[in-house]
């Protein structure tokens, strides 16, 4: 019995010595991955150099690096009272972007609405600053803030009148509090939509770039990293998250109101003082008009620019489908020599003027063409 035990010990020790001294990789050469011993050593293939980005990736990265320092996160604090009349602070988050080295920041009005306990701005370098409200435009959902900070990096503003459906766009902002997030897509359409306050947003930029709560007020960019719009709302059917249909206020609309915000603290947007309806060729033929395009004046706002200049609204009610319209008013076909085909044309022309400017309006009145000069008033409500 002792001899057998001795032989067994000798065999084990000898076997161990042989494996560790004669096999190329010792015990490490044995496979631990295959229970039957038929496996092979794990061999990884690794890249020998940093990855090369294609041209599209390079552009994406360049836009992000260029614009990120100009995008800010905005936290607004509002003091409300709970069921027991106790004060409870509530915070809302959004985005914005730096306009100049003086610290002016553009965002949405609804991002800072009701912020009676302060507004805080965080830059991409994580530094935080208290912001003051310079001016607001509730109708167009815009707000201008200002912070005191050094070495700020302003954005570059593009011309949003030259946009095309299918054009590539980027959005950078703070969705769901995730700072510095960039998404991309295309311009899906350019259309009129109704804002949160019911006022129309002319030439709103529709995009499929992912826009979510927290993106509000952030920039929508072209492929050169220039701002073409301000991300403002999404069509979500109540889901409160991106459904591939987001809208941005065109930057040209913001340009038109920034001067008033800095000068007066509010917008003094010019207006003709009319309620209007666009006329196409079919309807013009049915109405016996001498023009197959134009904007028919439905109503003249009392005391407005059109009223003071003697323009006339409609006096006879008719229907286009189920939509009631007023016939018999003046048909506007041009302003300052430029053709007018719909209310969006008028809105675009108002963006280039201020209240108090004089413009020449070309109209058709009972098939007679005439040009009337009027002094623009200030917009009231949602009239043109």
PDB file of C-alpha atoms in Angstrom, residues 27-267:
ATOM      1  CA  UNK A  27       0.230  25.561 -17.976  1.00  0.00           C
ATOM      2  CA  UNK A  28      -0.884  28.754 -19.671  1.00  0.00           C
ATOM      3  CA  UNK A  29      -0.940  26.846 -22.950  1.00  0.00           C
ATOM      4  CA  UNK A  30      -3.787  24.646 -21.747  1.00  0.00           C
ATOM      5  CA  UNK A  31      -7.231  25.859 -22.780  1.00  0.00           C
ATOM      6  CA  UNK A  32      -9.531  26.932 -19.969  1.00  0.00           C
ATOM      7  CA  UNK A  33     -12.302  27.809 -22.430  1.00  0.00           C
ATOM      8  CA  UNK A  34     -13.001  24.320 -23.702  1.00  0.00           C
ATOM      9  CA  UNK A  35     -13.886  21.623 -21.245  1.00  0.00           C
ATOM     10  CA  UNK A  36     -12.644  18.961 -23.667  1.00  0.00           C
ATOM     11  CA  UNK A  37      -9.189  20.487 -24.017  1.00  0.00           C
ATOM     12  CA  UNK A  38      -9.648  21.139 -27.729  1.00  0.00           C
ATOM     13  CA  UNK A  39      -9.625  24.968 -27.469  1.00  0.00           C
ATOM     14  CA  UNK A  40      -6.919  27.358 -28.690  1.00  0.00           C
ATOM     15  CA  UNK A  41      -5.367  30.428 -27.030  1.00  0.00           C
ATOM     16  CA  UNK A  42      -7.426  33.668 -27.163  1.00  0.00           C
ATOM     17  CA  UNK A  43      -5.890  35.973 -29.756  1.00  0.00           C
ATOM     18  CA  UNK A  44      -7.156  39.586 -30.135  1.00  0.00           C
ATOM     19  CA  UNK A  45      -6.717  41.741 -33.224  1.00  0.00           C
ATOM     20  CA  UNK A  46      -6.176  45.392 -32.344  1.00  0.00           C
ATOM     21  CA  UNK A  47      -5.858  48.496 -34.511  1.00  0.00           C
ATOM     22  CA  UNK A  48      -2.330  49.754 -34.965  1.00  0.00           C
ATOM     23  CA  UNK A  49      -3.397  53.409 -35.475  1.00  0.00           C
ATOM     24  CA  UNK A  50      -6.111  55.885 -34.482  1.00  0.00           C
ATOM     25  CA  UNK A  51      -9.303  55.572 -36.561  1.00  0.00           C
ATOM     26  CA  UNK A  52      -9.629  57.689 -39.672  1.00  0.00           C
ATOM     27  CA  UNK A  53     -12.905  59.657 -39.908  1.00  0.00           C
ATOM     28  CA  UNK A  54     -14.652  60.037 -43.235  1.00  0.00           C
ATOM     29  CA  UNK A  55     -15.508  63.517 -44.530  1.00  0.00           C
ATOM     30  CA  UNK A  56     -19.016  63.498 -43.060  1.00  0.00           C
ATOM     31  CA  UNK A  57     -17.763  62.476 -39.636  1.00  0.00           C
ATOM     32  CA  UNK A  58     -15.059  65.125 -39.787  1.00  0.00           C
ATOM     33  CA  UNK A  59     -17.672  67.788 -40.500  1.00  0.00           C
ATOM     34  CA  UNK A  60     -19.901  66.583 -37.651  1.00  0.00           C
ATOM     35  CA  UNK A  61     -16.992  66.734 -35.228  1.00  0.00           C
ATOM     36  CA  UNK A  62     -15.870  70.156 -36.500  1.00  0.00           C
ATOM     37  CA  UNK A  63     -19.358  71.656 -36.088  1.00  0.00           C
ATOM     38  CA  UNK A  64     -19.651  70.278 -32.557  1.00  0.00           C
ATOM     39  CA  UNK A  65     -16.237  71.549 -31.444  1.00  0.00           C
ATOM     40  CA  UNK A  66     -16.861  74.966 -33.011  1.00  0.00           C
ATOM     41  CA  UNK A  67     -20.314  75.596 -31.561  1.00  0.00           C
ATOM     42  CA  UNK A  68     -20.279  73.812 -28.182  1.00  0.00           C
ATOM     43  CA  UNK A  69     -18.507  76.702 -26.358  1.00  0.00           C
ATOM     44  CA  UNK A  70     -21.335  79.005 -27.499  1.00  0.00           C
ATOM     45  CA  UNK A  71     -24.215  76.833 -26.228  1.00  0.00           C
ATOM     46  CA  UNK A  72     -25.399  77.292 -22.643  1.00  0.00           C
ATOM     47  CA  UNK A  73     -27.668  75.447 -20.228  1.00  0.00           C
ATOM     48  CA  UNK A  74     -30.316  77.594 -18.548  1.00  0.00           C
ATOM     49  CA  UNK A  75     -31.960  76.812 -15.200  1.00  0.00           C
ATOM     50  CA  UNK A  76     -34.868  79.005 -14.119  1.00  0.00           C
ATOM     51  CA  UNK A  77     -36.249  78.896 -10.578  1.00  0.00           C
ATOM     52  CA  UNK A  78     -39.838  79.780  -9.761  1.00  0.00           C
ATOM     53  CA  UNK A  79     -41.284  79.984  -6.267  1.00  0.00           C
ATOM     54  CA  UNK A  80     -44.779  78.479  -6.106  1.00  0.00           C
ATOM     55  CA  UNK A  81     -47.077  77.586  -3.221  1.00  0.00           C
ATOM     56  CA  UNK A  82     -48.227  74.064  -2.451  1.00  0.00           C
ATOM     57  CA  UNK A  83     -51.572  72.860  -1.125  1.00  0.00           C
ATOM     58  CA  UNK A  84     -50.696  74.075   2.374  1.00  0.00           C
ATOM     59  CA  UNK A  85     -49.570  77.502   1.065  1.00  0.00           C
ATOM     60  CA  UNK A  86     -45.967  76.698   1.701  1.00  0.00           C
ATOM     61  CA  UNK A  87     -43.363  78.143  -0.695  1.00  0.00           C
ATOM     62  CA  UNK A  88     -41.854  75.481  -2.955  1.00  0.00           C
ATOM     63  CA  UNK A  89     -39.124  76.243  -5.507  1.00  0.00           C
ATOM     64  CA  UNK A  90     -39.567  74.679  -8.949  1.00  0.00           C
ATOM     65  CA  UNK A  91     -36.863  74.534 -11.574  1.00  0.00           C
ATOM     66  CA  UNK A  92     -37.070  74.373 -15.331  1.00  0.00           C
ATOM     67  CA  UNK A  93     -34.276  73.700 -17.783  1.00  0.00           C
ATOM     68  CA  UNK A  94     -33.560  74.760 -21.321  1.00  0.00           C
ATOM     69  CA  UNK A  95     -30.818  75.848 -23.654  1.00  0.00           C
ATOM     70  CA  UNK A  96     -29.572  79.050 -25.220  1.00  0.00           C
ATOM     71  CA  UNK A  97     -26.645  80.449 -27.175  1.00  0.00           C
ATOM     72  CA  UNK A  98     -24.226  83.342 -26.829  1.00  0.00           C
ATOM     73  CA  UNK A  99     -24.725  86.239 -29.250  1.00  0.00           C
ATOM     74  CA  UNK A 100     -21.762  88.483 -28.395  1.00  0.00           C
ATOM     75  CA  UNK A 101     -18.805  88.959 -26.080  1.00  0.00           C
ATOM     76  CA  UNK A 102     -20.915  91.288 -23.914  1.00  0.00           C
ATOM     77  CA  UNK A 103     -22.759  88.222 -22.647  1.00  0.00           C
ATOM     78  CA  UNK A 104     -26.091  88.505 -24.472  1.00  0.00           C
ATOM     79  CA  UNK A 105     -27.813  85.122 -24.729  1.00  0.00           C
ATOM     80  CA  UNK A 106     -30.852  84.213 -26.829  1.00  0.00           C
ATOM     81  CA  UNK A 107     -33.341  81.579 -25.690  1.00  0.00           C
ATOM     82  CA  UNK A 108     -37.077  80.838 -25.679  1.00  0.00           C
ATOM     83  CA  UNK A 109     -39.449  82.915 -23.585  1.00  0.00           C
ATOM     84  CA  UNK A 110     -41.051  79.789 -22.146  1.00  0.00           C
ATOM     85  CA  UNK A 111     -37.656  78.675 -20.776  1.00  0.00           C
ATOM     86  CA  UNK A 112     -37.507  81.677 -18.403  1.00  0.00           C
ATOM     87  CA  UNK A 113     -41.222  82.440 -18.019  1.00  0.00           C
ATOM     88  CA  UNK A 114     -42.190  83.059 -14.402  1.00  0.00           C
ATOM     89  CA  UNK A 115     -38.610  82.765 -13.117  1.00  0.00           C
ATOM     90  CA  UNK A 116     -39.146  84.926 -10.020  1.00  0.00           C
ATOM     91  CA  UNK A 117     -36.283  83.384  -8.074  1.00  0.00           C
ATOM     92  CA  UNK A 118     -33.476  83.762 -10.554  1.00  0.00           C
ATOM     93  CA  UNK A 119     -31.979  82.390 -13.752  1.00  0.00           C
ATOM     94  CA  UNK A 120     -28.665  80.539 -13.841  1.00  0.00           C
ATOM     95  CA  UNK A 121     -26.572  79.984 -16.951  1.00  0.00           C
ATOM     96  CA  UNK A 122     -23.947  77.251 -17.187  1.00  0.00           C
ATOM     97  CA  UNK A 123     -21.316  77.409 -19.923  1.00  0.00           C
ATOM     98  CA  UNK A 124     -19.728  74.394 -21.575  1.00  0.00           C
ATOM     99  CA  UNK A 125     -16.712  74.804 -19.242  1.00  0.00           C
ATOM    100  CA  UNK A 126     -19.088  74.182 -16.276  1.00  0.00           C
ATOM    101  CA  UNK A 127     -18.792  77.750 -14.951  1.00  0.00           C
ATOM    102  CA  UNK A 128     -22.093  79.132 -13.680  1.00  0.00           C
ATOM    103  CA  UNK A 129     -23.382  82.703 -13.819  1.00  0.00           C
ATOM    104  CA  UNK A 130     -26.465  84.537 -12.686  1.00  0.00           C
ATOM    105  CA  UNK A 131     -28.375  86.007 -15.647  1.00  0.00           C
ATOM    106  CA  UNK A 132     -30.652  89.008 -15.952  1.00  0.00           C
ATOM    107  CA  UNK A 133     -33.514  89.349 -18.404  1.00  0.00           C
ATOM    108  CA  UNK A 134     -32.859  92.135 -20.904  1.00  0.00           C
ATOM    109  CA  UNK A 135     -36.161  91.757 -22.762  1.00  0.00           C
ATOM    110  CA  UNK A 136     -38.839  89.265 -23.771  1.00  0.00           C
ATOM    111  CA  UNK A 137     -41.136  88.680 -26.728  1.00  0.00           C
ATOM    112  CA  UNK A 138     -43.922  86.374 -25.608  1.00  0.00           C
ATOM    113  CA  UNK A 139     -45.631  86.389 -29.008  1.00  0.00           C
ATOM    114  CA  UNK A 140     -42.563  85.017 -30.792  1.00  0.00           C
ATOM    115  CA  UNK A 141     -41.394  82.951 -27.764  1.00  0.00           C
ATOM    116  CA  UNK A 142     -38.049  84.743 -27.516  1.00  0.00           C
ATOM    117  CA  UNK A 143     -36.080  86.064 -24.549  1.00  0.00           C
ATOM    118  CA  UNK A 144     -32.790  87.948 -24.369  1.00  0.00           C
ATOM    119  CA  UNK A 145     -30.595  87.373 -21.306  1.00  0.00           C
ATOM    120  CA  UNK A 146     -27.217  88.739 -20.254  1.00  0.00           C
ATOM    121  CA  UNK A 147     -24.415  87.449 -18.055  1.00  0.00           C
ATOM    122  CA  UNK A 148     -21.124  88.989 -16.935  1.00  0.00           C
ATOM    123  CA  UNK A 149     -18.337  86.652 -18.025  1.00  0.00           C
ATOM    124  CA  UNK A 150     -14.995  86.769 -19.770  1.00  0.00           C
ATOM    125  CA  UNK A 151     -13.737  85.099 -22.970  1.00  0.00           C
ATOM    126  CA  UNK A 152     -17.165  84.258 -24.328  1.00  0.00           C
ATOM    127  CA  UNK A 153     -17.472  82.630 -27.763  1.00  0.00           C
ATOM    128  CA  UNK A 154     -20.387  84.020 -29.841  1.00  0.00           C
ATOM    129  CA  UNK A 155     -22.212  82.024 -32.504  1.00  0.00           C
ATOM    130  CA  UNK A 156     -22.389  83.005 -36.169  1.00  0.00           C
ATOM    131  CA  UNK A 157     -25.888  83.778 -37.459  1.00  0.00           C
ATOM    132  CA  UNK A 158     -26.917  82.615 -40.951  1.00  0.00           C
ATOM    133  CA  UNK A 159     -29.637  83.912 -43.299  1.00  0.00           C
ATOM    134  CA  UNK A 160     -32.691  81.710 -42.740  1.00  0.00           C
ATOM    135  CA  UNK A 161     -34.395  83.061 -45.878  1.00  0.00           C
ATOM    136  CA  UNK A 162     -32.176  80.859 -48.046  1.00  0.00           C
ATOM    137  CA  UNK A 163     -32.995  77.455 -46.549  1.00  0.00           C
ATOM    138  CA  UNK A 164     -34.030  74.368 -48.532  1.00  0.00           C
ATOM    139  CA  UNK A 165     -35.937  71.225 -47.623  1.00  0.00           C
ATOM    140  CA  UNK A 166     -33.473  68.333 -47.445  1.00  0.00           C
ATOM    141  CA  UNK A 167     -30.665  70.495 -46.098  1.00  0.00           C
ATOM    142  CA  UNK A 168     -28.621  68.903 -43.299  1.00  0.00           C
ATOM    143  CA  UNK A 169     -29.034  70.435 -39.835  1.00  0.00           C
ATOM    144  CA  UNK A 170     -27.667  69.933 -36.320  1.00  0.00           C
ATOM    145  CA  UNK A 171     -29.166  70.665 -32.912  1.00  0.00           C
ATOM    146  CA  UNK A 172     -27.029  71.185 -29.812  1.00  0.00           C
ATOM    147  CA  UNK A 173     -28.583  71.577 -26.380  1.00  0.00           C
ATOM    148  CA  UNK A 174     -29.539  70.155 -23.028  1.00  0.00           C
ATOM    149  CA  UNK A 175     -32.224  67.468 -23.629  1.00  0.00           C
ATOM    150  CA  UNK A 176     -33.457  65.914 -20.365  1.00  0.00           C
ATOM    151  CA  UNK A 177     -30.552  67.678 -18.627  1.00  0.00           C
ATOM    152  CA  UNK A 178     -27.915  65.898 -20.736  1.00  0.00           C
ATOM    153  CA  UNK A 179     -25.619  68.843 -21.408  1.00  0.00           C
ATOM    154  CA  UNK A 180     -23.706  69.158 -24.658  1.00  0.00           C
ATOM    155  CA  UNK A 181     -25.856  66.749 -26.678  1.00  0.00           C
ATOM    156  CA  UNK A 182     -25.763  67.014 -30.471  1.00  0.00           C
ATOM    157  CA  UNK A 183     -28.286  65.442 -32.845  1.00  0.00           C
ATOM    158  CA  UNK A 184     -28.583  65.757 -36.592  1.00  0.00           C
ATOM    159  CA  UNK A 185     -31.182  65.473 -39.313  1.00  0.00           C
ATOM    160  CA  UNK A 186     -32.547  67.426 -42.246  1.00  0.00           C
ATOM    161  CA  UNK A 187     -35.010  70.238 -42.847  1.00  0.00           C
ATOM    162  CA  UNK A 188     -38.270  68.359 -43.369  1.00  0.00           C
ATOM    163  CA  UNK A 189     -40.396  71.357 -44.315  1.00  0.00           C
ATOM    164  CA  UNK A 190     -40.699  75.119 -43.971  1.00  0.00           C
ATOM    165  CA  UNK A 191     -44.231  76.047 -42.920  1.00  0.00           C
ATOM    166  CA  UNK A 192     -46.383  78.247 -40.748  1.00  0.00           C
ATOM    167  CA  UNK A 193     -47.199  76.760 -37.343  1.00  0.00           C
ATOM    168  CA  UNK A 194     -48.924  78.015 -34.221  1.00  0.00           C
ATOM    169  CA  UNK A 195     -46.757  78.712 -31.223  1.00  0.00           C
ATOM    170  CA  UNK A 196     -47.602  78.021 -27.596  1.00  0.00           C
ATOM    171  CA  UNK A 197     -49.446  81.337 -27.316  1.00  0.00           C
ATOM    172  CA  UNK A 198     -51.429  80.756 -30.512  1.00  0.00           C
ATOM    173  CA  UNK A 199     -49.479  83.287 -32.535  1.00  0.00           C
ATOM    174  CA  UNK A 200     -48.266  82.086 -35.949  1.00  0.00           C
ATOM    175  CA  UNK A 201     -44.594  81.324 -36.482  1.00  0.00           C
ATOM    176  CA  UNK A 202     -43.964  82.227 -40.096  1.00  0.00           C
ATOM    177  CA  UNK A 203     -41.505  80.065 -42.044  1.00  0.00           C
ATOM    178  CA  UNK A 204     -40.964  77.761 -39.064  1.00  0.00           C
ATOM    179  CA  UNK A 205     -38.241  75.198 -39.732  1.00  0.00           C
ATOM    180  CA  UNK A 206     -39.517  71.638 -39.369  1.00  0.00           C
ATOM    181  CA  UNK A 207     -36.795  69.070 -38.759  1.00  0.00           C
ATOM    182  CA  UNK A 208     -36.404  65.385 -37.917  1.00  0.00           C
ATOM    183  CA  UNK A 209     -33.287  66.069 -35.826  1.00  0.00           C
ATOM    184  CA  UNK A 210     -34.115  64.746 -32.348  1.00  0.00           C
ATOM    185  CA  UNK A 211     -35.410  67.618 -30.200  1.00  0.00           C
ATOM    186  CA  UNK A 212     -36.572  66.879 -26.666  1.00  0.00           C
ATOM    187  CA  UNK A 213     -37.496  68.804 -23.502  1.00  0.00           C
ATOM    188  CA  UNK A 214     -34.408  70.794 -22.559  1.00  0.00           C
ATOM    189  CA  UNK A 215     -33.482  71.546 -26.190  1.00  0.00           C
ATOM    190  CA  UNK A 216     -35.784  74.579 -26.130  1.00  0.00           C
ATOM    191  CA  UNK A 217     -33.890  77.781 -26.840  1.00  0.00           C
ATOM    192  CA  UNK A 218     -30.863  76.004 -28.266  1.00  0.00           C
ATOM    193  CA  UNK A 219     -29.489  76.558 -31.768  1.00  0.00           C
ATOM    194  CA  UNK A 220     -30.438  74.741 -34.955  1.00  0.00           C
ATOM    195  CA  UNK A 221     -27.352  74.823 -37.187  1.00  0.00           C
ATOM    196  CA  UNK A 222     -26.469  74.361 -40.818  1.00  0.00           C
ATOM    197  CA  UNK A 223     -23.560  72.189 -41.957  1.00  0.00           C
ATOM    198  CA  UNK A 224     -21.157  75.112 -41.447  1.00  0.00           C
ATOM    199  CA  UNK A 225     -22.138  75.497 -37.805  1.00  0.00           C
ATOM    200  CA  UNK A 226     -24.094  78.731 -38.386  1.00  0.00           C
ATOM    201  CA  UNK A 227     -27.350  79.310 -36.511  1.00  0.00           C
ATOM    202  CA  UNK A 228     -30.422  79.101 -38.744  1.00  0.00           C
ATOM    203  CA  UNK A 229     -33.076  78.759 -36.031  1.00  0.00           C
ATOM    204  CA  UNK A 230     -34.017  78.498 -32.360  1.00  0.00           C
ATOM    205  CA  UNK A 231     -35.375  75.090 -31.354  1.00  0.00           C
ATOM    206  CA  UNK A 232     -38.718  75.771 -29.710  1.00  0.00           C
ATOM    207  CA  UNK A 233     -41.231  72.907 -29.754  1.00  0.00           C
ATOM    208  CA  UNK A 234     -42.022  69.346 -30.817  1.00  0.00           C
ATOM    209  CA  UNK A 235     -45.080  67.552 -32.156  1.00  0.00           C
ATOM    210  CA  UNK A 236     -45.263  64.606 -29.777  1.00  0.00           C
ATOM    211  CA  UNK A 237     -48.978  63.716 -29.420  1.00  0.00           C
ATOM    212  CA  UNK A 238     -48.631  64.093 -25.675  1.00  0.00           C
ATOM    213  CA  UNK A 239     -45.563  61.870 -25.292  1.00  0.00           C
ATOM    214  CA  UNK A 240     -43.300  64.842 -24.372  1.00  0.00           C
ATOM    215  CA  UNK A 241     -40.411  63.404 -26.333  1.00  0.00           C
ATOM    216  CA  UNK A 242     -39.116  63.466 -29.891  1.00  0.00           C
ATOM    217  CA  UNK A 243     -41.306  61.966 -32.573  1.00  0.00           C
ATOM    218  CA  UNK A 244     -39.175  63.166 -35.468  1.00  0.00           C
ATOM    219  CA  UNK A 245     -41.188  66.383 -35.868  1.00  0.00           C
ATOM    220  CA  UNK A 246     -39.558  69.392 -34.258  1.00  0.00           C
ATOM    221  CA  UNK A 247     -39.846  73.088 -35.022  1.00  0.00           C
ATOM    222  CA  UNK A 248     -37.437  75.994 -34.834  1.00  0.00           C
ATOM    223  CA  UNK A 249     -38.070  79.723 -35.044  1.00  0.00           C
ATOM    224  CA  UNK A 250     -36.133  81.070 -38.055  1.00  0.00           C
ATOM    225  CA  UNK A 251     -33.163  83.163 -36.984  1.00  0.00           C
ATOM    226  CA  UNK A 252     -34.259  86.020 -39.266  1.00  0.00           C
ATOM    227  CA  UNK A 253     -37.316  86.458 -37.048  1.00  0.00           C
ATOM    228  CA  UNK A 254     -35.027  86.773 -34.041  1.00  0.00           C
ATOM    229  CA  UNK A 255     -32.789  89.272 -35.847  1.00  0.00           C
ATOM    230  CA  UNK A 256     -35.826  91.434 -36.502  1.00  0.00           C
ATOM    231  CA  UNK A 257     -36.710  91.688 -32.802  1.00  0.00           C
ATOM    232  CA  UNK A 258     -33.261  91.781 -31.151  1.00  0.00           C
ATOM    233  CA  UNK A 259     -32.803  95.511 -31.723  1.00  0.00           C
ATOM    234  CA  UNK A 260     -36.124  96.236 -30.004  1.00  0.00           C
ATOM    235  CA  UNK A 261     -35.324  93.884 -27.115  1.00  0.00           C
ATOM    236  CA  UNK A 262     -32.006  95.611 -26.406  1.00  0.00           C
ATOM    237  CA  UNK A 263     -33.452  99.109 -26.879  1.00  0.00           C
ATOM    238  CA  UNK A 264     -36.903  98.867 -25.291  1.00  0.00           C
ATOM    239  CA  UNK A 265     -36.947  95.561 -23.407  1.00  0.00           C
ATOM    240  CA  UNK A 266     -39.895  94.472 -25.528  1.00  0.00           C
ATOM    241  CA  UNK A 267     -40.741  94.084 -29.201  1.00  0.00           C
TER     242      UNK A 267
END
